[in-house]
CSV table of C-alpha atoms and ligand atoms in Angstrom, one decimal:
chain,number,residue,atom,x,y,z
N,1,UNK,CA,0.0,0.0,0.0
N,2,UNK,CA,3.0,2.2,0.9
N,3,UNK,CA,4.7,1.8,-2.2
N,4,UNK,CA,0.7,3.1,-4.2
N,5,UNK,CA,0.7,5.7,-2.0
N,6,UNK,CA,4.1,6.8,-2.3
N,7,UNK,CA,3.8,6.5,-6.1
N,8,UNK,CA,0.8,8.4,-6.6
N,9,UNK,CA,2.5,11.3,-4.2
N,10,UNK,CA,5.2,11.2,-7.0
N,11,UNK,CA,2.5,11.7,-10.0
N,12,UNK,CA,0.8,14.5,-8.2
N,13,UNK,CA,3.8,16.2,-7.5
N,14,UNK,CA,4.7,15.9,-11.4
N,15,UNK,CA,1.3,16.9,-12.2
N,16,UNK,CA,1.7,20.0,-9.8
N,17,UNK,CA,-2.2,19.3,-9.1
N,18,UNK,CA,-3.3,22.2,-6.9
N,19,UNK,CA,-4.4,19.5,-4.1
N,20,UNK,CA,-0.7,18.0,-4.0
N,21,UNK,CA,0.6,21.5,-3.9
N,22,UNK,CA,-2.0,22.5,-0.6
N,23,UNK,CA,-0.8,19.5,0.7
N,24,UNK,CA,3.3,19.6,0.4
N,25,UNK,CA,2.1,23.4,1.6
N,26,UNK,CA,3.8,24.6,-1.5
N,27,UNK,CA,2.8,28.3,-2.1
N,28,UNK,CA,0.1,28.8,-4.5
N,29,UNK,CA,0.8,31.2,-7.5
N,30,UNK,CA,-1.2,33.0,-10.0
N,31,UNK,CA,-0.8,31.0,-13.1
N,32,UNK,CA,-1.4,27.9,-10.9
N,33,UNK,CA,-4.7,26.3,-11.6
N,34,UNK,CA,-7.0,26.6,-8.8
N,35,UNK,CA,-10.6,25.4,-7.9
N,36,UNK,CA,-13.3,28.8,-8.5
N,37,UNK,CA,-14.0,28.9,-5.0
N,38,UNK,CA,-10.5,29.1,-3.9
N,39,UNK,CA,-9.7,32.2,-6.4
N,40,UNK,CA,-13.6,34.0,-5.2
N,41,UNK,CA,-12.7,33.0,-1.3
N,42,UNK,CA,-9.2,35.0,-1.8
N,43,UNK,CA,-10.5,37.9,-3.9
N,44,UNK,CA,-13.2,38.7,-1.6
N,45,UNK,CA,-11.1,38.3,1.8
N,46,UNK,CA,-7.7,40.4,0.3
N,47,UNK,CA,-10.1,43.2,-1.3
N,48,UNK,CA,-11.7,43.5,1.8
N,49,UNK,CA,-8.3,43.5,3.9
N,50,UNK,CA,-7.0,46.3,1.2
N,51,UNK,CA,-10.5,47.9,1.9
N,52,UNK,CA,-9.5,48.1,5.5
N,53,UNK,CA,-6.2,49.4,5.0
N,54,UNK,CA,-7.2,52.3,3.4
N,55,UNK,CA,-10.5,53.5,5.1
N,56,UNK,CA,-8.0,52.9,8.2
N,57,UNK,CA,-6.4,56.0,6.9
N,58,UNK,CA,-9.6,58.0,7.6
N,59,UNK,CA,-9.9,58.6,11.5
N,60,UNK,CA,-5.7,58.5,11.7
N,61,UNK,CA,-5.8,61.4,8.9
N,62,UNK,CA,-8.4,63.6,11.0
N,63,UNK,CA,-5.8,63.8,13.7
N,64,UNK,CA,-2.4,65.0,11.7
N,65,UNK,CA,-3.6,68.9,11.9
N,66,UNK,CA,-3.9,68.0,15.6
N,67,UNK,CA,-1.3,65.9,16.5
N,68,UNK,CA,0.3,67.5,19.8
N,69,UNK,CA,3.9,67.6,18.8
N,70,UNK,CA,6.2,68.2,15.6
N,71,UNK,CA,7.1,64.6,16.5
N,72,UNK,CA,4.0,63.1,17.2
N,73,UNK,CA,2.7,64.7,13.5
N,74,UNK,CA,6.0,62.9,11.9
N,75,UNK,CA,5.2,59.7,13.2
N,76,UNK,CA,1.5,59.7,12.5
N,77,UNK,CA,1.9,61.2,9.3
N,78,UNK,CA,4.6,57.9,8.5
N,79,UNK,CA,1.9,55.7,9.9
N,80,UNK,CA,-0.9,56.6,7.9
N,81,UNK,CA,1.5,56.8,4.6
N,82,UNK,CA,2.5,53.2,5.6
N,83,UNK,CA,-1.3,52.1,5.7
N,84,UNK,CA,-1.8,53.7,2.1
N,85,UNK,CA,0.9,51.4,0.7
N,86,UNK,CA,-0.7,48.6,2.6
N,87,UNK,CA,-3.9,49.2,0.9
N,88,UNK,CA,-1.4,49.4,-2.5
N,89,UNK,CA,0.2,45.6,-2.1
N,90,UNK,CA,-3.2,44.1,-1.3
N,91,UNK,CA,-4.8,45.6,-4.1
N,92,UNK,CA,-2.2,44.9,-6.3
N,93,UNK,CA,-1.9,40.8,-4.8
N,94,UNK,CA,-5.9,40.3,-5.5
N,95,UNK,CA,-5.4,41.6,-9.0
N,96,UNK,CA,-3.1,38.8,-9.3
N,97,UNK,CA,-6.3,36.7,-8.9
N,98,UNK,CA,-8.5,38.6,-12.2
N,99,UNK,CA,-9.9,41.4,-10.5
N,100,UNK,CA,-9.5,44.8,-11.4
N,101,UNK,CA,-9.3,47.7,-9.0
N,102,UNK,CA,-11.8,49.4,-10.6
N,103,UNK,CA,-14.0,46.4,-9.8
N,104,UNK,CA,-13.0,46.3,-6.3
N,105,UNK,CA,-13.7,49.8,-6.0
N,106,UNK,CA,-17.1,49.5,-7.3
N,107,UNK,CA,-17.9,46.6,-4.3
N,108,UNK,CA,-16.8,48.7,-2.0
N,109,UNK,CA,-18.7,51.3,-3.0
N,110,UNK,CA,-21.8,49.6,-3.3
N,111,UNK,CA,-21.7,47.9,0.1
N,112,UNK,CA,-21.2,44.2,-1.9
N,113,UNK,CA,-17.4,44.5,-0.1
N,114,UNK,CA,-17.2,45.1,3.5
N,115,UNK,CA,-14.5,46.6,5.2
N,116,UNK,CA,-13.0,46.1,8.6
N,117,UNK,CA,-15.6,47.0,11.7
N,118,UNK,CA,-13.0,48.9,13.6
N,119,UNK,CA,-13.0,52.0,10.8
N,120,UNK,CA,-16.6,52.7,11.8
N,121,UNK,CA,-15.9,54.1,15.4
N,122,UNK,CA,-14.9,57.4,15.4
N,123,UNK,CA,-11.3,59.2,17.1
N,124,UNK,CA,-12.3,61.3,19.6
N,125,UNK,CA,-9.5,62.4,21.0
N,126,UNK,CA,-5.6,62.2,20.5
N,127,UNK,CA,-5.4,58.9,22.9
N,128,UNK,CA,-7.8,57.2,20.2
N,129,UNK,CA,-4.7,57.9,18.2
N,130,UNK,CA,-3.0,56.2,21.2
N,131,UNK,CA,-5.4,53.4,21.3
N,132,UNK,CA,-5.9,52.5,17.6
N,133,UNK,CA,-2.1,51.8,16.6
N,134,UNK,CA,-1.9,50.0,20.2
N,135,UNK,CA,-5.0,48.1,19.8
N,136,UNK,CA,-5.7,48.3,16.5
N,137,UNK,CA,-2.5,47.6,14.8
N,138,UNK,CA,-1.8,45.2,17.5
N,139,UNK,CA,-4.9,43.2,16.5
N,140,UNK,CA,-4.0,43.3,12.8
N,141,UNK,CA,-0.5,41.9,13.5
N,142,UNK,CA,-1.8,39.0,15.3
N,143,UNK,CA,-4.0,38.2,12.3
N,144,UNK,CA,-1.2,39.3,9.7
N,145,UNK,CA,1.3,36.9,11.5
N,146,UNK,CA,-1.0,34.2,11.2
N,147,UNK,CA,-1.5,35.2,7.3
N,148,UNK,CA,2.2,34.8,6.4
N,149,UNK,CA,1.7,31.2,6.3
N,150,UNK,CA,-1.7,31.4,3.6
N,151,UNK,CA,-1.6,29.2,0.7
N,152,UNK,CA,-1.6,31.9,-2.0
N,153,UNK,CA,1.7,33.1,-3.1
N,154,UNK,CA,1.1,37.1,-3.1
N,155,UNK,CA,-0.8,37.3,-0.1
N,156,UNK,CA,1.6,35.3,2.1
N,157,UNK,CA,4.3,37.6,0.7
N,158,UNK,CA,3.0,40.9,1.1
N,159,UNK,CA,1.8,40.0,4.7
N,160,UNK,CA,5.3,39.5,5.0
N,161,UNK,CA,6.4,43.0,4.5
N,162,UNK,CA,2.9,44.6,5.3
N,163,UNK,CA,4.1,43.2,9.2
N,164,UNK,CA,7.7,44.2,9.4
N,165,UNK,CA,5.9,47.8,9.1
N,166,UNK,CA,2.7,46.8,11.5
N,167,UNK,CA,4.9,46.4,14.7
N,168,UNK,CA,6.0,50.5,14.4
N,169,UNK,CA,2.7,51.3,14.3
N,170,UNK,CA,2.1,49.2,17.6
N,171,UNK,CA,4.3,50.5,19.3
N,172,UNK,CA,3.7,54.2,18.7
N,173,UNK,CA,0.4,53.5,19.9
N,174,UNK,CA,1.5,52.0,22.9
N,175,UNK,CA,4.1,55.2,23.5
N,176,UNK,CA,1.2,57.5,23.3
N,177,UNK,CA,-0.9,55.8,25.7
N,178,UNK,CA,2.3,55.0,28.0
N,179,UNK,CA,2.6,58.9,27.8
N,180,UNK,CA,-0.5,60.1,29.0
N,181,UNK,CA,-1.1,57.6,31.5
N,182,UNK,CA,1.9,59.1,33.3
N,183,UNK,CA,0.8,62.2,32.2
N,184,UNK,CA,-1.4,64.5,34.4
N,185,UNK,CA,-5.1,62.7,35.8
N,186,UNK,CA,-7.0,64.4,32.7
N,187,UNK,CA,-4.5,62.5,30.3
N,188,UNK,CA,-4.8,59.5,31.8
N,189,UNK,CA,-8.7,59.7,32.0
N,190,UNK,CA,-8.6,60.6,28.4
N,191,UNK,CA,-6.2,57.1,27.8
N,192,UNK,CA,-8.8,54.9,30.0
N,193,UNK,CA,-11.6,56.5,28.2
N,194,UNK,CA,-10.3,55.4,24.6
N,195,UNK,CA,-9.1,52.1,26.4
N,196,UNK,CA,-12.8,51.4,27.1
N,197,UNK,CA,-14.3,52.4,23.3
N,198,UNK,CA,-11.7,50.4,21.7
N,199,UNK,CA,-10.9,47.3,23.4
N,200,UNK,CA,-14.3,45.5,22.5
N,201,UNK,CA,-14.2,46.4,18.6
N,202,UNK,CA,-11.1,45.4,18.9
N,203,UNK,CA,-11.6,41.9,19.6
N,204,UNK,CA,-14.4,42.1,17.1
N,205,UNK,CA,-12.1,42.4,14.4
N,206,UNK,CA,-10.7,38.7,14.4
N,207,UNK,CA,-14.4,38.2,13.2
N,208,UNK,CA,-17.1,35.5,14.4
N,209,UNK,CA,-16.6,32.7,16.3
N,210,UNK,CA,-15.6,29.8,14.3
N,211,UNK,CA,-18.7,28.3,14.7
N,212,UNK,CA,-20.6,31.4,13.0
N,213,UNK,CA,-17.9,31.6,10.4
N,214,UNK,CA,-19.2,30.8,7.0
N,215,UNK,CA,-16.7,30.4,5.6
N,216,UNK,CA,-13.6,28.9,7.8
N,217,UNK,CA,-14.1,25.3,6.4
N,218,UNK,CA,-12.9,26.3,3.2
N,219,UNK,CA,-10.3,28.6,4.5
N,220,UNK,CA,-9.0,25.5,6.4
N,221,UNK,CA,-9.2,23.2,4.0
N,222,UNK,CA,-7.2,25.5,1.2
N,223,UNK,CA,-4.7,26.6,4.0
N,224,UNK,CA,-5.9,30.4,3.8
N,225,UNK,CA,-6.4,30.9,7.3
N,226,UNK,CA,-3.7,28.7,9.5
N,227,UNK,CA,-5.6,29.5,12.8
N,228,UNK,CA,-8.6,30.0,13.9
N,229,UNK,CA,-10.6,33.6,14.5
N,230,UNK,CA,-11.1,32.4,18.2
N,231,UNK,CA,-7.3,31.7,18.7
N,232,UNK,CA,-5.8,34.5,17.2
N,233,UNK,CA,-8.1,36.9,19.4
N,234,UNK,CA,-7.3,34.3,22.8
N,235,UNK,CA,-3.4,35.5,21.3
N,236,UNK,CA,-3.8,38.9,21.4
N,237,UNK,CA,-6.1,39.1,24.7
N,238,UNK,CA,-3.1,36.8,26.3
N,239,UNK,CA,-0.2,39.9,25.0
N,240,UNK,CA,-2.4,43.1,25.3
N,241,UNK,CA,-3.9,42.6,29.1
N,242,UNK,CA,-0.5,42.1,30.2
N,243,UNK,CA,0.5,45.5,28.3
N,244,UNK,CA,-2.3,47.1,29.4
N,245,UNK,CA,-1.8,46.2,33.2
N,246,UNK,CA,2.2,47.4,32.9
N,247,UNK,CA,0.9,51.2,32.0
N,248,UNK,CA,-1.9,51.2,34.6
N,249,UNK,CA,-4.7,51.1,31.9
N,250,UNK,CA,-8.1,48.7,33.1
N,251,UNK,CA,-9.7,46.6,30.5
N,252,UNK,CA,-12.9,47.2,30.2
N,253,UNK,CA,-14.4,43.5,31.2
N,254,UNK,CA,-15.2,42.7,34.8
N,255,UNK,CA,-15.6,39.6,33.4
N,256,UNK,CA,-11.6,39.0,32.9
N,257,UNK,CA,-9.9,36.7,34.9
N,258,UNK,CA,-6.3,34.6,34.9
N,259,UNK,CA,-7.2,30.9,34.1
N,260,UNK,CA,-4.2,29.3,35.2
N,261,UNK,CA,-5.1,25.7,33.9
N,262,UNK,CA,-5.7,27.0,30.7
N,263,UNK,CA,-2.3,29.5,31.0
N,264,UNK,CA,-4.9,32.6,29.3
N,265,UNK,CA,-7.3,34.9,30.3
N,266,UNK,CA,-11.2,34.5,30.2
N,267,UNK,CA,-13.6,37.1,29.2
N,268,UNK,CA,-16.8,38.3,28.8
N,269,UNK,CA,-19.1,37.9,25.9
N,270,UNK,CA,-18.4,39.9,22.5
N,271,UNK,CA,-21.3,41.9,21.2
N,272,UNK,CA,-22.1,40.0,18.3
N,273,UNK,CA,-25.2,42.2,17.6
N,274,UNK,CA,-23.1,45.6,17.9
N,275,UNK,CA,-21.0,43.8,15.1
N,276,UNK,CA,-23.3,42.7,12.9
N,277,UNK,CA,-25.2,46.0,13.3
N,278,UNK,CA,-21.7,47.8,12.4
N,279,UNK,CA,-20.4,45.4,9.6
N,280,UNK,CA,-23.5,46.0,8.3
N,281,UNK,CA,-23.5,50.0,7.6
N,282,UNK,CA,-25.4,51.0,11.3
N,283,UNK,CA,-21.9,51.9,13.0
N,284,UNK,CA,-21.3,55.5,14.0
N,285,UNK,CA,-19.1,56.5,11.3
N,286,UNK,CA,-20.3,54.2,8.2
N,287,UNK,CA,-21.9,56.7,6.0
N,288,UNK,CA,-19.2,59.0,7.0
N,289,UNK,CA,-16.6,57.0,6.2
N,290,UNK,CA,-17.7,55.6,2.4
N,291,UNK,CA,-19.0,59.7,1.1
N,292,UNK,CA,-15.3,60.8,2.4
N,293,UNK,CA,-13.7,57.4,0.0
N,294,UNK,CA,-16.0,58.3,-2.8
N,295,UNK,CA,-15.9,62.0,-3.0
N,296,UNK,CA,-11.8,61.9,-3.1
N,297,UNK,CA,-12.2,58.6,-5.5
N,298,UNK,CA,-13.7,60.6,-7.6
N,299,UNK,CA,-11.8,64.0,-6.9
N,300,UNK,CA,-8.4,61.8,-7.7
N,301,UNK,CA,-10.1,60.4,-11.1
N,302,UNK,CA,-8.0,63.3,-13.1
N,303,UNK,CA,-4.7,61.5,-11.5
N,304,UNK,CA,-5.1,58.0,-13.0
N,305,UNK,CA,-6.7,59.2,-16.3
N,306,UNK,CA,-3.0,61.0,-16.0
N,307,UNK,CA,-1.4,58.0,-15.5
N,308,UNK,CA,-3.3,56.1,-18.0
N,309,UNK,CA,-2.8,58.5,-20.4
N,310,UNK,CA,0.8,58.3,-19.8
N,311,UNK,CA,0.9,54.7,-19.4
N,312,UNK,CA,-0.1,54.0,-23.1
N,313,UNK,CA,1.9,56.9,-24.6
N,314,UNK,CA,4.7,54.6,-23.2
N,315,UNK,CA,3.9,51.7,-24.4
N,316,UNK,CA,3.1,53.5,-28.0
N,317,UNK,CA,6.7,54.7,-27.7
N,318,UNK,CA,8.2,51.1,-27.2
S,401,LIG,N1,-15.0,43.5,9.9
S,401,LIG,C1,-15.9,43.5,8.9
S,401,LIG,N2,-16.5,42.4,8.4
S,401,LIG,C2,-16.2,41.2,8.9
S,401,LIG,C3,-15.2,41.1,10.0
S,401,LIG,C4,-14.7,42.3,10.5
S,401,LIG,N3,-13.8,42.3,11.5
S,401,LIG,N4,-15.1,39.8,10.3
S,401,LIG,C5,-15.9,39.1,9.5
S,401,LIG,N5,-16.6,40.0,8.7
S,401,LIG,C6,-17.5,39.6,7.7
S,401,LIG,C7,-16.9,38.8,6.5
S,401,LIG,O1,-16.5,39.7,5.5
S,401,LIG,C8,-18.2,38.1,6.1
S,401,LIG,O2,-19.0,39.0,5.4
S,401,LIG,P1,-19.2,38.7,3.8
S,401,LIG,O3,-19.8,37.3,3.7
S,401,LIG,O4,-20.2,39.8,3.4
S,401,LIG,O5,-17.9,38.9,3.2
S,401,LIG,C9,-19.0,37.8,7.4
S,401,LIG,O6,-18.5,38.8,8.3
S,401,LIG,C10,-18.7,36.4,7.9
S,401,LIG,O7,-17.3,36.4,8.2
S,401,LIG,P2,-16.4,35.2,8.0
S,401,LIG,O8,-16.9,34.0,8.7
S,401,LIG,O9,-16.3,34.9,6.5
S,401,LIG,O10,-15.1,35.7,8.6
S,401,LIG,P3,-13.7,35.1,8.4
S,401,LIG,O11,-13.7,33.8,9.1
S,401,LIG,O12,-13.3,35.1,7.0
S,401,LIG,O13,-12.8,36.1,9.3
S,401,LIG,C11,-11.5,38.0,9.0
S,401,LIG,C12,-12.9,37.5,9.0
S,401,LIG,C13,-10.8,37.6,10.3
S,401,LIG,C14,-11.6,39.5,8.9
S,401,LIG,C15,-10.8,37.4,7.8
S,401,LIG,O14,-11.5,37.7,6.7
S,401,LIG,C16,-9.4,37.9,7.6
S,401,LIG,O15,-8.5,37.4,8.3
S,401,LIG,N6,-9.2,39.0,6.8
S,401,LIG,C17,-7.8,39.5,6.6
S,401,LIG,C18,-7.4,40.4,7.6
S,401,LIG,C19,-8.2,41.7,7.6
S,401,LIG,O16,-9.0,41.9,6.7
S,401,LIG,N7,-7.9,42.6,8.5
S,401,LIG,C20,-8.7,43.9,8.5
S,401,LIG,C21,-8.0,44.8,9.4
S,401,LIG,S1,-6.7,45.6,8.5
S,401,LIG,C22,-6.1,46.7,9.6
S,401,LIG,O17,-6.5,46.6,10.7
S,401,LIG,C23,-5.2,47.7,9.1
S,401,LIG,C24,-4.2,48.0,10.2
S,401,LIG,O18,-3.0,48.3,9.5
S,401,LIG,C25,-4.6,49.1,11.0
């Protein structure tokens, strides 16, 4: 039986079948055939993740006229560049796939892609800034880490350098919030404040529990996701309380305790209906967030007719 089973091993790796390449967890690229669902699954999870990246931009951006220090504007103003070019290699990595951006675009626009739920809460104040590249970023990274090891060639890659860039932005977050809870009381009342608006979103965005997730059997079985949304947001729980607990900030969860047989924290129940409500355009800054994308879409149209233009005057030339 060994000897069949070794053999036929042999003739799928000769055949390069897209099974025998999931299965020696050799990276899947874009001339590689693939089963429909597989390329679908991908398009609609990267386009949404290059979605995120960029509407991320939005409650970061309303913050660099207001930033508190020449410094803190440099850093923030780096951060939110960063996220742009984020948005760039995912966009670029799910065209690999037959998708234009244009097409993207258009789903985002018209609701049929979502984004992440996190972008729907609005920045307050400068510790939001604080508390979204802490919590925020810190989240993503988990999830990112986990997404270096996904089947498909392009995406694995630019998570890659997408989290070499991701672990600046964390800890800028974390400096700011560091700052003002050893800043004066109304600082760190301002910190605890964003602490307790952001932390629950936050673990909202490793998405449902696996047992509400559509989709994960797939994701599974074509090695897209490599862990679970539940363990990835036990992960960052585990790292952040312990963060949070250093600087003096309280989690918002009276619920949270040490469970030292299982070596990581319990917690109280996530809002699934605030999520669902949020994912689903009622969130506090949804309708803000999508006129702001499409009036400067459409304000930055003039630049890649430019390019266009420019692009096949080129290729004229040559
Ligand atoms: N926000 C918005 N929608 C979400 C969501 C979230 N956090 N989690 C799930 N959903 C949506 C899914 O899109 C799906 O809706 P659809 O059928 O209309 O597409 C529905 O809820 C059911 O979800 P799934 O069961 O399919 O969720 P998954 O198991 O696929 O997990 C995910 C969701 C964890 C977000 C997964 O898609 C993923 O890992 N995506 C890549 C990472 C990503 O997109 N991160 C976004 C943050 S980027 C960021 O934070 C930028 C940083 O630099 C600041």
């Amino acid at each position: 039986m060994e000897l069949l089973e070794k053999n036929e091993k042999l003739q799928d790796k000769a055949s390069g079948s897209f099974e025998a390449k999931i299965e020696r967890d050799d990276a899947i690229e874009p001339r590689d055939n693939m089963p429909e669902g597989y390329r679908k699954h991908l398009i609609r999870q990267m386009s949404q993740h290059a979605h995120s990246e960029v509407i991320g931009m939005q409650p970061e951006g309303n913050w660099i006229t207001r930033a508190p220090s020449l410094r803190a504007k440099q850093i923030l103003l780096a951060k939110i560049q960063d996220e742009g070019g984020h948005g760039l290699y995912l966009y670029s990595a799910a065209e690999t796939l037959g998708i234009s951006r244009d097409e993207m675009i258009a789903q985002l626009h018209s609701g049929k892609a979502k984004y992440s739920n996190i972008f729907n809460y609005p920045a307050l104040t400068w510790a939001d800034i604080g508390a979204i590249g802490w919590l925020v970023d810190g989240a993503a990274i988990v999830n990112q880490v986990s997404l270096q090891r996904t089947s498909y060639g392009p995406y694995s890659r630019a998570m890659v350098r997408i989290c070499k860039e991701e672990s600046f932005h964390q800890r800028q977050g974390y400096e700011i919030m560091a700052k003002m809870m050893s800043g004066t009381a109304a600082q760190r009342e301002m910190a605890q404040d964003a602490m307790n608006r952001w932390w629950w979103p936050s673990l909202m965005m490793f998405g449902p529990h696996e047992s509400e997730s559509p989709r994960s059997g797939d994701a599974f079985k074509w090695k897209i996701k490599r862990s679970t949304n539940d363990e990835l947001r036990q992960k960052f729980i585990d790292k952040t309380v312990q963060q949070a607990e250093v600087i003096g900030l309280k989690v918002p969860d009276d619920q949270l305790r040490w469970n030292e047989e299982k070596k990581s924290y319990d917690h109280g129940p996530i809002n699934w209906d605030e999520f669902h409500s949020v994912i689903n355009g009622n969130g506090p800054c949804n309708k803000q967030r999508m006129a702001h994308h499409k009036k400067v879409h459409a304000e930055g149209a003039w630049v890649r007719e430019a390019a266009e233009a420019y692009r096949l005057k080129e290729e004229k030339l040559n």
